[in-house]
mmCIF file of C-alpha atoms in Angstrom:
data_model
loop_
_atom_site.group_PDB
_atom_site.id
_atom_site.type_symbol
_atom_site.label_atom_id
_atom_site.label_comp_id
_atom_site.label_asym_id
_atom_site.label_seq_id
_atom_site.Cartn_x
_atom_site.Cartn_y
_atom_site.Cartn_z
ATOM 1 C CA ALA A 1 38.263 -20.931 187.163
ATOM 2 C CA GLN A 2 38.057 -17.201 184.639
ATOM 3 C CA SER A 3 34.780 -18.600 182.458
ATOM 4 C CA VAL A 4 33.054 -15.364 180.068
ATOM 5 C CA THR A 5 29.205 -16.048 179.237
ATOM 6 C CA GLN A 6 27.826 -13.735 176.379
ATOM 7 C CA LEU A 7 23.832 -14.223 176.373
ATOM 8 C CA GLY A 8 22.697 -14.484 172.146
ATOM 9 C CA SER A 9 24.993 -15.875 170.014
ATOM 10 C CA HIS A 10 23.232 -12.758 167.287
ATOM 11 C CA VAL A 11 21.496 -9.990 167.676
ATOM 12 C CA SER A 12 19.987 -8.305 165.386
ATOM 13 C CA VAL A 13 18.757 -4.071 166.508
ATOM 14 C CA SER A 14 17.384 -1.499 163.818
ATOM 15 C CA GLU A 15 19.458 1.650 163.314
ATOM 16 C CA GLY A 16 18.972 4.044 164.969
ATOM 17 C CA ALA A 17 17.818 1.981 167.877
ATOM 18 C CA LEU A 18 19.790 0.740 171.708
ATOM 19 C CA VAL A 19 22.366 -2.014 170.853
ATOM 20 C CA LEU A 20 22.742 -4.115 174.563
ATOM 21 C CA LEU A 21 25.398 -7.548 174.125
ATOM 22 C CA ARG A 22 25.386 -9.026 177.462
ATOM 23 C CA CYS A 23 28.268 -10.108 179.307
ATOM 24 C CA ASN A 24 28.845 -12.054 182.000
ATOM 25 C CA TYR A 25 31.846 -13.483 183.975
ATOM 26 C CA SER A 26 32.979 -15.383 186.643
ATOM 27 C CA SER A 27 36.379 -14.864 188.591
ATOM 28 C CA SER A 28 37.686 -15.800 191.512
ATOM 29 C CA VAL A 29 39.998 -12.812 192.093
ATOM 30 C CA PRO A 30 39.646 -8.785 190.546
ATOM 31 C CA PRO A 31 39.302 -8.951 186.846
ATOM 32 C CA TYR A 32 40.292 -6.911 184.023
ATOM 33 C CA LEU A 33 36.881 -7.147 181.252
ATOM 34 C CA PHE A 34 37.715 -6.168 177.876
ATOM 35 C CA TRP A 35 35.766 -5.355 174.890
ATOM 36 C CA TYR A 36 36.537 -6.513 171.503
ATOM 37 C CA VAL A 37 35.337 -6.218 168.009
ATOM 38 C CA GLN A 38 35.732 -8.070 164.718
ATOM 39 C CA TYR A 39 34.859 -7.375 161.519
ATOM 40 C CA PRO A 40 34.898 -9.521 158.870
ATOM 41 C CA ASN A 41 38.609 -11.287 157.758
ATOM 42 C CA GLN A 42 40.214 -9.256 160.400
ATOM 43 C CA GLY A 43 41.549 -9.572 163.360
ATOM 44 C CA LEU A 44 39.871 -8.506 166.572
ATOM 45 C CA GLN A 45 40.088 -4.391 167.134
ATOM 46 C CA LEU A 46 39.861 -3.065 171.276
ATOM 47 C CA LEU A 47 36.216 -1.083 171.912
ATOM 48 C CA LEU A 48 37.258 -0.586 175.370
ATOM 49 C CA LYS A 49 38.126 -1.624 178.695
ATOM 50 C CA TYR A 50 38.003 -1.895 182.295
ATOM 51 C CA THR A 51 40.942 -2.038 185.209
ATOM 52 C CA THR A 52 40.231 -0.262 188.329
ATOM 53 C CA GLY A 53 38.250 2.930 188.798
ATOM 54 C CA ALA A 54 35.048 4.068 186.815
ATOM 55 C CA THR A 55 32.822 1.663 186.648
ATOM 56 C CA LEU A 56 31.344 3.406 183.380
ATOM 57 C CA VAL A 57 33.657 3.031 180.740
ATOM 58 C CA LYS A 58 33.546 4.213 177.597
ATOM 59 C CA GLY A 59 34.774 3.355 174.351
ATOM 60 C CA ILE A 60 36.055 4.107 170.636
ATOM 61 C CA ASN A 61 33.270 4.266 167.819
ATOM 62 C CA GLY A 62 29.708 5.709 170.707
ATOM 63 C CA PHE A 63 30.103 2.343 173.177
ATOM 64 C CA GLU A 64 31.038 2.303 176.409
ATOM 65 C CA ALA A 65 30.332 -0.771 179.202
ATOM 66 C CA GLU A 66 29.331 -0.814 182.918
ATOM 67 C CA PHE A 67 31.134 -2.858 185.222
ATOM 68 C CA LYS A 68 28.803 -3.791 187.754
ATOM 69 C CA LYS A 69 30.714 -6.595 190.283
ATOM 70 C CA SER A 70 27.545 -7.746 192.037
ATOM 71 C CA GLU A 71 25.952 -9.468 189.370
ATOM 72 C CA THR A 72 29.242 -10.444 187.807
ATOM 73 C CA SER A 73 28.479 -8.214 184.493
ATOM 74 C CA PHE A 74 29.674 -5.977 181.582
ATOM 75 C CA HIS A 75 27.396 -5.253 179.069
ATOM 76 C CA LEU A 76 27.888 -3.373 176.175
ATOM 77 C CA THR A 77 25.626 -0.595 175.121
ATOM 78 C CA LYS A 78 25.211 1.924 171.957
ATOM 79 C CA PRO A 79 22.536 4.730 172.523
ATOM 80 C CA SER A 80 21.559 4.668 168.974
ATOM 81 C CA ALA A 81 22.889 1.799 166.933
ATOM 82 C CA HIS A 82 24.911 2.366 162.779
ATOM 83 C CA MET A 83 24.986 0.332 160.023
ATOM 84 C CA SER A 84 29.273 0.006 160.410
ATOM 85 C CA ASP A 85 28.369 -1.525 163.693
ATOM 86 C CA ALA A 86 27.403 -5.269 162.117
ATOM 87 C CA ALA A 87 30.531 -7.081 163.266
ATOM 88 C CA GLU A 88 31.323 -10.149 165.649
ATOM 89 C CA TYR A 89 31.782 -8.483 169.273
ATOM 90 C CA PHE A 90 33.819 -10.656 171.864
ATOM 91 C CA CYS A 91 34.258 -10.172 175.810
ATOM 92 C CA ALA A 92 37.280 -11.238 177.391
ATOM 93 C CA VAL A 93 38.574 -11.472 180.877
ATOM 94 C CA THR A 94 41.911 -11.223 181.891
ATOM 95 C CA HIS A 95 43.188 -11.892 185.981
ATOM 96 C CA THR A 96 46.778 -11.323 187.355
ATOM 97 C CA GLY A 97 47.235 -15.571 188.509
ATOM 98 C CA GLY A 98 46.684 -16.556 184.971
ATOM 99 C CA PHE A 99 49.217 -14.983 182.068
ATOM 100 C CA LYS A 100 45.801 -15.358 179.868
ATOM 101 C CA THR A 101 42.406 -13.279 178.544
ATOM 102 C CA ILE A 102 39.459 -15.549 177.782
ATOM 103 C CA PHE A 103 37.077 -14.804 175.841
ATOM 104 C CA GLY A 104 33.987 -15.528 175.142
ATOM 105 C CA ALA A 105 31.753 -17.393 172.162
ATOM 106 C CA GLY A 106 30.491 -13.815 171.169
ATOM 107 C CA THR A 107 27.600 -11.845 169.695
ATOM 108 C CA ARG A 108 27.263 -11.301 165.577
ATOM 109 C CA LEU A 109 25.778 -8.070 166.218
ATOM 110 C CA PHE A 110 22.953 -7.441 162.824
ATOM 111 C CA VAL A 111 21.545 -3.924 162.076
ATOM 112 C CA LYS A 112 18.717 -3.151 160.716
ATOM 113 C CA ALA A 113 18.319 0.058 157.480
ATOM 114 C CA LYS B 1 53.613 2.378 163.772
ATOM 115 C CA ALA B 2 53.536 -1.537 162.392
ATOM 116 C CA GLY B 3 50.795 -3.794 163.370
ATOM 117 C CA VAL B 4 50.675 -7.194 164.263
ATOM 118 C CA THR B 5 51.745 -9.044 161.201
ATOM 119 C CA GLN B 6 50.767 -12.665 160.603
ATOM 120 C CA THR B 7 51.973 -15.247 157.900
ATOM 121 C CA PRO B 8 51.086 -17.270 155.571
ATOM 122 C CA ARG B 9 46.959 -15.638 155.081
ATOM 123 C CA TYR B 10 45.918 -18.913 153.538
ATOM 124 C CA LEU B 11 46.597 -21.858 153.795
ATOM 125 C CA ILE B 12 46.059 -25.156 152.465
ATOM 126 C CA LYS B 13 47.302 -29.019 154.240
ATOM 127 C CA THR B 14 46.784 -32.237 153.369
ATOM 128 C CA ARG B 15 45.990 -34.071 156.760
ATOM 129 C CA GLY B 16 49.445 -35.103 157.851
ATOM 130 C CA GLN B 17 50.972 -32.847 157.572
ATOM 131 C CA GLN B 18 52.515 -30.164 160.211
ATOM 132 C CA VAL B 19 52.296 -26.318 159.538
ATOM 133 C CA THR B 20 54.502 -23.628 160.676
ATOM 134 C CA LEU B 21 52.895 -20.563 161.508
ATOM 135 C CA SER B 22 54.946 -17.178 162.222
ATOM 136 C CA CYS B 23 53.422 -14.474 164.419
ATOM 137 C CA SER B 24 55.176 -10.863 164.490
ATOM 138 C CA PRO B 25 54.817 -8.901 167.546
ATOM 139 C CA ILE B 26 53.922 -4.825 167.714
ATOM 140 C CA SER B 27 57.720 -3.360 168.960
ATOM 141 C CA GLY B 28 57.918 -2.982 172.431
ATOM 142 C CA HIS B 29 55.936 -5.912 172.231
ATOM 143 C CA ARG B 30 57.264 -9.251 174.716
ATOM 144 C CA SER B 31 54.101 -10.612 174.727
ATOM 145 C CA VAL B 32 52.740 -13.274 171.944
ATOM 146 C CA SER B 33 49.634 -14.815 172.720
ATOM 147 C CA TRP B 34 48.248 -17.726 169.958
ATOM 148 C CA TYR B 35 44.100 -18.344 169.951
ATOM 149 C CA GLN B 36 42.256 -20.673 167.864
ATOM 150 C CA GLN B 37 38.941 -19.322 165.919
ATOM 151 C CA THR B 38 35.917 -21.562 164.553
ATOM 152 C CA PRO B 39 32.496 -20.990 164.354
ATOM 153 C CA GLY B 40 31.764 -23.206 166.803
ATOM 154 C CA GLN B 41 33.492 -22.459 169.535
ATOM 155 C CA GLY B 42 34.957 -18.642 168.987
ATOM 156 C CA LEU B 43 38.060 -17.765 170.205
ATOM 157 C CA GLN B 44 39.818 -20.775 172.135
ATOM 158 C CA PHE B 45 42.897 -20.485 173.888
ATOM 159 C CA LEU B 46 46.701 -21.832 172.638
ATOM 160 C CA PHE B 47 49.051 -20.817 174.703
ATOM 161 C CA GLU B 48 51.355 -17.144 175.319
ATOM 162 C CA TYR B 49 54.675 -16.414 175.444
ATOM 163 C CA PHE B 50 56.861 -13.537 177.290
ATOM 164 C CA SER B 51 60.578 -12.956 176.907
ATOM 165 C CA GLU B 52 60.775 -16.528 175.467
ATOM 166 C CA THR B 53 58.899 -18.469 177.874
ATOM 167 C CA GLN B 54 55.365 -20.182 177.630
ATOM 168 C CA ARG B 55 53.411 -18.591 181.312
ATOM 169 C CA ASN B 56 50.395 -20.416 179.993
ATOM 170 C CA LYS B 57 48.598 -23.130 177.715
ATOM 171 C CA GLY B 58 45.388 -24.129 176.872
ATOM 172 C CA ASN B 59 43.854 -27.442 176.711
ATOM 173 C CA PHE B 60 44.868 -28.884 173.230
ATOM 174 C CA PRO B 61 46.956 -31.629 172.629
ATOM 175 C CA GLY B 62 50.591 -31.774 172.611
ATOM 176 C CA ARG B 63 50.625 -31.965 168.564
ATOM 177 C CA PHE B 64 49.926 -28.085 169.167
ATOM 178 C CA SER B 65 53.654 -26.210 169.805
ATOM 179 C CA GLY B 66 54.835 -23.025 169.535
ATOM 180 C CA ARG B 67 58.206 -20.638 170.553
ATOM 181 C CA GLN B 68 58.976 -17.542 170.554
ATOM 182 C CA PHE B 69 62.114 -15.806 170.212
ATOM 183 C CA SER B 70 64.407 -12.779 171.389
ATOM 184 C CA ASN B 71 63.324 -10.758 169.211
ATOM 185 C CA SER B 72 59.442 -11.226 170.308
ATOM 186 C CA ARG B 73 58.819 -13.264 167.026
ATOM 187 C CA SER B 74 56.508 -17.042 167.155
ATOM 188 C CA GLU B 75 56.174 -19.066 165.266
ATOM 189 C CA MET B 76 53.338 -22.055 165.576
ATOM 190 C CA ASN B 77 52.932 -25.653 164.739
ATOM 191 C CA VAL B 78 50.872 -28.118 164.400
ATOM 192 C CA SER B 79 51.853 -31.336 163.785
ATOM 193 C CA THR B 80 50.048 -34.855 162.155
ATOM 194 C CA LEU B 81 47.067 -32.098 160.999
ATOM 195 C CA GLU B 82 43.514 -33.480 161.551
ATOM 196 C CA LEU B 83 40.188 -31.998 159.207
ATOM 197 C CA GLY B 84 39.320 -30.897 162.841
ATOM 198 C CA ASP B 85 42.064 -28.417 163.244
ATOM 199 C CA SER B 86 41.170 -26.183 159.934
ATOM 200 C CA ALA B 87 40.942 -23.107 161.362
ATOM 201 C CA LEU B 88 41.497 -18.659 161.744
ATOM 202 C CA TYR B 89 44.741 -18.774 164.337
ATOM 203 C CA LEU B 90 44.988 -15.487 165.968
ATOM 204 C CA CYS B 91 48.222 -14.184 167.497
ATOM 205 C CA ALA B 92 48.212 -11.375 169.705
ATOM 206 C CA SER B 93 50.367 -9.136 171.317
ATOM 207 C CA SER B 94 50.682 -7.312 173.868
ATOM 208 C CA LEU B 95 53.235 -5.686 176.514
ATOM 209 C CA GLY B 96 52.336 -8.043 178.294
ATOM 210 C CA LEU B 97 53.553 -6.035 181.983
ATOM 211 C CA PRO B 98 51.402 -4.839 183.336
ATOM 212 C CA LEU B 99 48.204 -7.390 182.664
ATOM 213 C CA ASN B 100 45.414 -4.822 182.462
ATOM 214 C CA THR B 101 47.489 -3.892 179.229
ATOM 215 C CA GLU B 102 45.720 -4.200 175.793
ATOM 216 C CA ALA B 103 45.839 -6.694 173.209
ATOM 217 C CA PHE B 104 46.396 -5.942 169.913
ATOM 218 C CA PHE B 105 45.056 -8.948 167.255
ATOM 219 C CA GLY B 106 47.449 -9.622 163.625
ATOM 220 C CA GLN B 107 44.360 -10.442 160.719
ATOM 221 C CA GLY B 108 45.516 -13.761 161.279
ATOM 222 C CA THR B 109 45.897 -16.771 159.168
ATOM 223 C CA ARG B 110 43.090 -18.750 157.711
ATOM 224 C CA LEU B 111 44.302 -22.949 158.081
ATOM 225 C CA THR B 112 41.881 -25.547 155.651
ATOM 226 C CA VAL B 113 43.101 -29.188 155.838
ATOM 227 C CA VAL B 114 41.806 -31.311 153.546
#
């Protein structure tokens, strides 16, 4: 069965510091992996996705993530945090057999001035 | 291109009542998924429809049901509402195939059960 684990329900960084949000997944078949961001009172917006090919994926707003099959991880990073990055971030996994996308519990990112 | 539209945005219902939520997907999208979002549980998958057929469902009681129409619009219904059903209900649309296509989310319907 698929599952997604996001380590840390809350992460706080200073403006300009590195952002690292962790995501580990379990899947019996090669997964499709996604990161979404949710701003208050909004739906979710896709940041980036991994399907096949290059394991380092670049997304919007300067975010990127690396698929590491051996570690079953898909951590999200951004070199320099901006105040506007404060939001909730969700890691998600889809695989071919289930016709559904499973989301992690989410990580709320706080950015301090 | 219009986004995913969910109506209504806010709803207050009494325990025991039933409620119907609506989702209009992006034009050309054939898949609609529904999620329940609560602070403690994150996003929980309810069901997914593709071309009027339910392809998968989550672990929710039978009080939660859905359907999809020929124009891809979808509705979900919750009967005999309980206090624990209070949540943000999100709808997501996608092409449906291939499965690696991204989902586009609506702003959600916030349901409060009193």
